[in-house]
CSV table of C-alpha atoms in Angstrom, one decimal:
chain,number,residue,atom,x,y,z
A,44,UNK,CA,11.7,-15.9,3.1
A,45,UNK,CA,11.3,-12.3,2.7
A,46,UNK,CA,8.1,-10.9,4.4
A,47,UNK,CA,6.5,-8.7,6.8
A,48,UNK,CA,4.9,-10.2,9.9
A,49,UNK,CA,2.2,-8.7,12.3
A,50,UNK,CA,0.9,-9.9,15.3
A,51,UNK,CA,-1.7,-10.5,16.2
A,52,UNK,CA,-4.3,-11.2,13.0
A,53,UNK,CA,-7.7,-10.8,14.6
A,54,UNK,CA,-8.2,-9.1,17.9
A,55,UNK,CA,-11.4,-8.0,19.5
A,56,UNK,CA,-10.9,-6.0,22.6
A,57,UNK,CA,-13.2,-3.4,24.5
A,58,UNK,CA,-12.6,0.5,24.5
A,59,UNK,CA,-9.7,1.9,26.8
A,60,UNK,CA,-7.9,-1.1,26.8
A,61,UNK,CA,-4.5,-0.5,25.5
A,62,UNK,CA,-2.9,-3.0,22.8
A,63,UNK,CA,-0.2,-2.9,20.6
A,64,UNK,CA,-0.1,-4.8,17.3
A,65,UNK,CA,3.8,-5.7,16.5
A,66,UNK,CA,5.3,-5.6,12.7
A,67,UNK,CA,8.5,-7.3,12.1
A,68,UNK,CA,10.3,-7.1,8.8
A,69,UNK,CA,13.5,-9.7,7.2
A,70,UNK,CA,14.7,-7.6,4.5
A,71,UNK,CA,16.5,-4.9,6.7
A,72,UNK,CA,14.5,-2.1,5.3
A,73,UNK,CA,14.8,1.4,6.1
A,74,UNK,CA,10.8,2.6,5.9
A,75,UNK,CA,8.4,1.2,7.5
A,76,UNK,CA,4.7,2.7,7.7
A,77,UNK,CA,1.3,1.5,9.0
A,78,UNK,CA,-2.0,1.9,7.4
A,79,UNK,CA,-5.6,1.8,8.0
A,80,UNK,CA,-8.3,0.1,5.7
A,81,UNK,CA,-11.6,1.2,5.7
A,82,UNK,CA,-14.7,0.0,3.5
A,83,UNK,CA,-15.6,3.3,1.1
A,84,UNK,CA,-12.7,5.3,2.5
A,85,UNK,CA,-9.5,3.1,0.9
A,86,UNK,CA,-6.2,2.7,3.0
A,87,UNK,CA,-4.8,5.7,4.6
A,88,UNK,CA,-1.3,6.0,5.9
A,89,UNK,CA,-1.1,6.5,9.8
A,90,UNK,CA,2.5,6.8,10.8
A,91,UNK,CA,5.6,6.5,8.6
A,92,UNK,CA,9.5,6.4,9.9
A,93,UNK,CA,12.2,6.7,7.2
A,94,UNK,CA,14.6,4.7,9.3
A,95,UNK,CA,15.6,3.8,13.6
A,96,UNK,CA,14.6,6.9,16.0
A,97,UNK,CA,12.6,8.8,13.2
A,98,UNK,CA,8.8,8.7,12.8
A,99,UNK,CA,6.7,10.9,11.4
A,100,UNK,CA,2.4,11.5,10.9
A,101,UNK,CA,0.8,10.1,8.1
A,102,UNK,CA,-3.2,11.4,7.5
A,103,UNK,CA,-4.6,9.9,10.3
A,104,UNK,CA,-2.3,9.6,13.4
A,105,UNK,CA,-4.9,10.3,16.0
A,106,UNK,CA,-5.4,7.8,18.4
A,107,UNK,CA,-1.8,6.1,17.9
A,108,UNK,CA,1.6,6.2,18.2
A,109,UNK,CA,4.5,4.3,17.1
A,110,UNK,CA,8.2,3.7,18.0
A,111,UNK,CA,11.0,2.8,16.1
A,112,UNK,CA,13.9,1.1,18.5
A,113,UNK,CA,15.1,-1.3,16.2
A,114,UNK,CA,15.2,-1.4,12.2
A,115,UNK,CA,13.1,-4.4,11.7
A,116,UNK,CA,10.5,-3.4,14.4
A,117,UNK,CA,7.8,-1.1,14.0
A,118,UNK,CA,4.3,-1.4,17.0
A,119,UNK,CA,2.0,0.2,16.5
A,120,UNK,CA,0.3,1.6,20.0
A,121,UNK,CA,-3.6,2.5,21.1
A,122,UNK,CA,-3.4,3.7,23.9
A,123,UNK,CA,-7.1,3.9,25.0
A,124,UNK,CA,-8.9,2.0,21.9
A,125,UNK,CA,-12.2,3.6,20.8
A,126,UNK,CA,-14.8,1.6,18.2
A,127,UNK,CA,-13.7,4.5,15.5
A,128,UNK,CA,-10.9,1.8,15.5
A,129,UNK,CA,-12.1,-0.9,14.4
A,130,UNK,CA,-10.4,-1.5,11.2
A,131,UNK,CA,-8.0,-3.6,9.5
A,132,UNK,CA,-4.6,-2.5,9.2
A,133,UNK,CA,-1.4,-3.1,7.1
A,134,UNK,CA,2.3,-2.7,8.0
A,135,UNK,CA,4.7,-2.0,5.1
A,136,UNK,CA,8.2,-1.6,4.5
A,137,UNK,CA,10.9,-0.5,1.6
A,138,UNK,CA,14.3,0.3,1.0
A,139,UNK,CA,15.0,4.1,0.2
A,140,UNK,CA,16.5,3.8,-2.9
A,141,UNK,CA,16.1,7.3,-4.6
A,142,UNK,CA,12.5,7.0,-5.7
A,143,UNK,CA,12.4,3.5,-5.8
A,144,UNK,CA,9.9,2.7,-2.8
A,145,UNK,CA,8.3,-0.7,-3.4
A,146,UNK,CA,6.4,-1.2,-0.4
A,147,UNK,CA,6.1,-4.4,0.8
A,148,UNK,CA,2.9,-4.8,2.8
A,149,UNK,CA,2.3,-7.3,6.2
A,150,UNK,CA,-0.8,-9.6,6.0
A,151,UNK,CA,-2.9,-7.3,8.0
A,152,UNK,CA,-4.4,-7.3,11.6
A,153,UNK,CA,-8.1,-6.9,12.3
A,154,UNK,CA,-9.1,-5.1,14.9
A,155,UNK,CA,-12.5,-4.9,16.4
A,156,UNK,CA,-13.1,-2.6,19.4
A,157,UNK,CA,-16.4,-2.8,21.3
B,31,UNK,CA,-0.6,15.0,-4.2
B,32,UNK,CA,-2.1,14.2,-8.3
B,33,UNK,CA,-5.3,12.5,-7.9
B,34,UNK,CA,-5.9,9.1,-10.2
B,35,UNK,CA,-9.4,8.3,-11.5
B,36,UNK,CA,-9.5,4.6,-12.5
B,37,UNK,CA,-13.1,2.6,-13.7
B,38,UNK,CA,-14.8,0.9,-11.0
B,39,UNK,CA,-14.9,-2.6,-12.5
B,40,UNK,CA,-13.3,-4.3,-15.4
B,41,UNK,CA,-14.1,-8.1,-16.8
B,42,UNK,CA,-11.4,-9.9,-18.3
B,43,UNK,CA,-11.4,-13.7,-19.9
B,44,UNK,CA,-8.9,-15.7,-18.9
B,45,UNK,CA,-5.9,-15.9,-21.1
B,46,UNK,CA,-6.6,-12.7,-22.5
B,47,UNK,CA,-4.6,-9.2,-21.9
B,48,UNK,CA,-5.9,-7.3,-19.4
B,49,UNK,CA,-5.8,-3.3,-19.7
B,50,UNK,CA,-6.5,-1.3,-16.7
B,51,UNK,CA,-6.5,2.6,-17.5
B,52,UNK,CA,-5.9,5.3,-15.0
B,53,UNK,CA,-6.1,9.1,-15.2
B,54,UNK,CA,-4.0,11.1,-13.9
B,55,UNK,CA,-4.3,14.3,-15.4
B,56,UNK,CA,-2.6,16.8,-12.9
B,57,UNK,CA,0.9,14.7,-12.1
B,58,UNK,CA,4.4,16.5,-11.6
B,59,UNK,CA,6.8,15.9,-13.4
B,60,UNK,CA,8.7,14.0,-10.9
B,61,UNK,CA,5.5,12.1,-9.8
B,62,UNK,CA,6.1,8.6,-10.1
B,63,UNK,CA,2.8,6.2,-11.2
B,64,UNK,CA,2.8,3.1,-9.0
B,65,UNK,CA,0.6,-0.2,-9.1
B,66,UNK,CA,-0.1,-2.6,-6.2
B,67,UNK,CA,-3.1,-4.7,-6.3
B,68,UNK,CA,-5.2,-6.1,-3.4
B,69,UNK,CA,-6.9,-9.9,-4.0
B,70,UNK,CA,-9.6,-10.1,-1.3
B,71,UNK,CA,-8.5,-8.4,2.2
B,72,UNK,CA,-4.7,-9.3,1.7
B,73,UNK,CA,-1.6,-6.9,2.1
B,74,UNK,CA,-1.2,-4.9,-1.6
B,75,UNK,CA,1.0,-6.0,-4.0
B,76,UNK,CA,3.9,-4.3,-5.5
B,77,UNK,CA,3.4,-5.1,-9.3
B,78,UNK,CA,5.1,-2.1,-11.3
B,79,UNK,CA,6.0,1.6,-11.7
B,80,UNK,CA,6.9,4.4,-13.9
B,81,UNK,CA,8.3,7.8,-14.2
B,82,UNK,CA,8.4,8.5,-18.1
B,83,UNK,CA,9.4,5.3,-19.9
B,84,UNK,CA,7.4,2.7,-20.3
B,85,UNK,CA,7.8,-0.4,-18.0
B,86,UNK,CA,7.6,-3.9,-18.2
B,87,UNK,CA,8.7,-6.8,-15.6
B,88,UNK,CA,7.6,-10.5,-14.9
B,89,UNK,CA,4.1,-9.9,-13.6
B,90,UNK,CA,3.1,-6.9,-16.0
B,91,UNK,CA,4.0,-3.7,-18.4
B,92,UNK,CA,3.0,-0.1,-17.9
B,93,UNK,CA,2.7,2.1,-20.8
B,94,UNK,CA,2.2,5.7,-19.9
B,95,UNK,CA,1.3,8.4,-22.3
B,96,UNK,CA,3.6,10.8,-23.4
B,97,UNK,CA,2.1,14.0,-21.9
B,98,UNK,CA,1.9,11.4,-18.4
B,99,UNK,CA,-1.6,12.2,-18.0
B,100,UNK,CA,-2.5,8.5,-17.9
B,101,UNK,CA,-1.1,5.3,-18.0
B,102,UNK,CA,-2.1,1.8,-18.1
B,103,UNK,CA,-1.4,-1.2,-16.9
B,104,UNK,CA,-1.0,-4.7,-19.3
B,105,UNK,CA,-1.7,-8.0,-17.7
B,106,UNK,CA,-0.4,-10.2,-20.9
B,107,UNK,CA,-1.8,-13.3,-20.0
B,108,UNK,CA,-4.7,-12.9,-17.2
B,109,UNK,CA,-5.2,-15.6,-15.0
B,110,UNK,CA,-8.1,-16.1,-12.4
B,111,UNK,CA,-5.8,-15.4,-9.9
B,112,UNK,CA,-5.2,-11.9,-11.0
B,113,UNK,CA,-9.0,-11.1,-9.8
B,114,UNK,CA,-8.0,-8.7,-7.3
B,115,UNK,CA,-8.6,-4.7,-6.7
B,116,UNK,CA,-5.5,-2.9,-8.8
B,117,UNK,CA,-4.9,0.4,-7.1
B,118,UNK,CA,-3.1,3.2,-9.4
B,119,UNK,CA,-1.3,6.3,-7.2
B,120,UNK,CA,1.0,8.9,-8.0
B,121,UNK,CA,3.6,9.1,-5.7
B,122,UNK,CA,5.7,11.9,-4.8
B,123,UNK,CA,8.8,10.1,-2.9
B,124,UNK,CA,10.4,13.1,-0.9
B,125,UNK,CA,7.2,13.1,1.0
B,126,UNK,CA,7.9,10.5,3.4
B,127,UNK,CA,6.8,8.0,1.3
B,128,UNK,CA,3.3,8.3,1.4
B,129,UNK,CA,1.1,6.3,-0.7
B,130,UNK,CA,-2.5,7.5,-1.3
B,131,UNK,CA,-4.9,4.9,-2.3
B,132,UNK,CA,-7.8,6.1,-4.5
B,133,UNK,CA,-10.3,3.3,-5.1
B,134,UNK,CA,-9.1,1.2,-7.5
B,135,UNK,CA,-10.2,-1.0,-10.0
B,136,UNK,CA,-11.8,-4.3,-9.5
B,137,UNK,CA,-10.9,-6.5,-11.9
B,138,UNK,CA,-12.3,-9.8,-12.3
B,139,UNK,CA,-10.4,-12.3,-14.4
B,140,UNK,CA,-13.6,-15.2,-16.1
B,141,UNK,CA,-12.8,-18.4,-17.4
C-alpha cells in the first residue's frame, strides 16, 4: 500500500531533550516536506528537499533541521525542544512532475514539550 | 504567493452537491489552484487541481472562472464522510513546492 509513515504518533518529552520524529515514504518520491499545525495559525511548511542531499527552509525552520540520506527517508530533528513546539506535525511527499505536486501527507505526530 | 479567501463554514445534506467557493483574486497566471481536505486532525487529502480548465476526477470537479479569480470545488454526491475542513491554495510550483494553508472551509455534510 502506498503511504507515508511517521514515527512516533504522540510524544511528550521535556525541553532540551533532543528527538527526532522519522517519515518514511513507498512510492519513491522525490519531495518530501514537513509541516507544522497549529490551532488559528493553519499548517506551515518547515523544511522541504526536492530530492537525496538537497533541503531547503520552509517559513518556519527555527528550531529544526532535517537530512535527506536516502530517498524514502526524511527525520525531522529538535535539537533542544522548547514548549513553542508543541504541535502536531505532518510529513508529505510527491513526485516532481512539472507542476503536478500532489502531496501525499503522513498521519501526523503530536508532540507535546513541557 | 496569491492569497485565497474561502467562507468559514458551509452545511450540506447528504446526497446533495456540495459547492465550496474560494477567492482568489490576485493569482498568476501560472498559479495552480489546489484542494486537499483535512477530516478531524488527519494528514490532508489530495482531492483536485487546476490551472485554466476545468477539472473533474473520481472524488470531485473544479470549475474555475475564466478571469481565474475564483474557483470552486463540486462534491456531486456528499456523503457524511466528506465532513472535513477543505483547504483551497494557490500554488506556485518552482517555489520548492510550498503549499500555504489559508483557513479553509469547514464543511459539514447532515443527513
Amino acid at each position: 500500500e502506498a503511504q507515508v509513515t511517521q514515527n512516533p504518533r504522540y510524544l511528550i518529552t521535556v525541553t532540551g531533550k533532543k528527538l527526532t520524529v522519522t517519515c518514511s515514504q513507498n512510492m519513491n518520491h522525490e519531495y518530501m516536506s514537513w509541516y507544522r499545525q497549529d490551532p488559528g495559525l493553519g499548517l506551515r511548511q518547515i523544511y522541504y528537499s526536492m530530492n537525496v542531499e538537497v533541503t531547503d527552509k520552509g517559513d518556519v525552520p527555527e528550531g529544526y533541521k532535517v537530512s535527506r540520506k536516502e530517498k524514502r527517508n526524511f527525520p525531522l530533528i529538535l535539537e533542544s525542544p522548547s514548549p513553542n513546539q508543541t504541535s502536531l506535525y505532518f510529513c508529505a511527499s510527491s513526485f516532481r512532475t512539472g507542476a503536478a505536486y500532489e502531496q501525499y501527507f503522513g498521519p501526523g505526530t503530536r508532540l507535546t514539550v513541557t | 504567493d496569491a492569497k485565497t479567501t474561502q467562507p468559514t463554514s458551509m452545511d450540506c445534506a447528504e446526497g446533495r452537491a456540495a459547492n465550496l467557493p474560494c477567492n482568489h483574486s490576485t493569482i498568476s497566471g501560472n498559479e495552480y489552484v489546489y484542494w486537499y481536505r483535512q477530516i478531524h486532525s488527519q494528514g490532508p487529502q489530495y482531492i483536485i487541481h487546476g490551472l485554466k480548465n476545468n477539472e473533474t476526477n473520481e472524488m470531485a470537479s473544479l470549475i474555475i472562472t475564466e478571469d481565474r479569480k475564483s474557483s470552486t470545488l463540486i462534491l456531486p454526491h456528499a456523503t457524511l464522510r466528506d465532513t472535513a475542513v477543505y483547504y483551497c491554495i494557490v500554488f506556485l510550483y518552482n517555489q520548492g513546492g510550498k503549499l500555504i494553508f489559508g483557513q479553509g472551509t469547514e464543511l459539514s455534510v447532515k443527513p
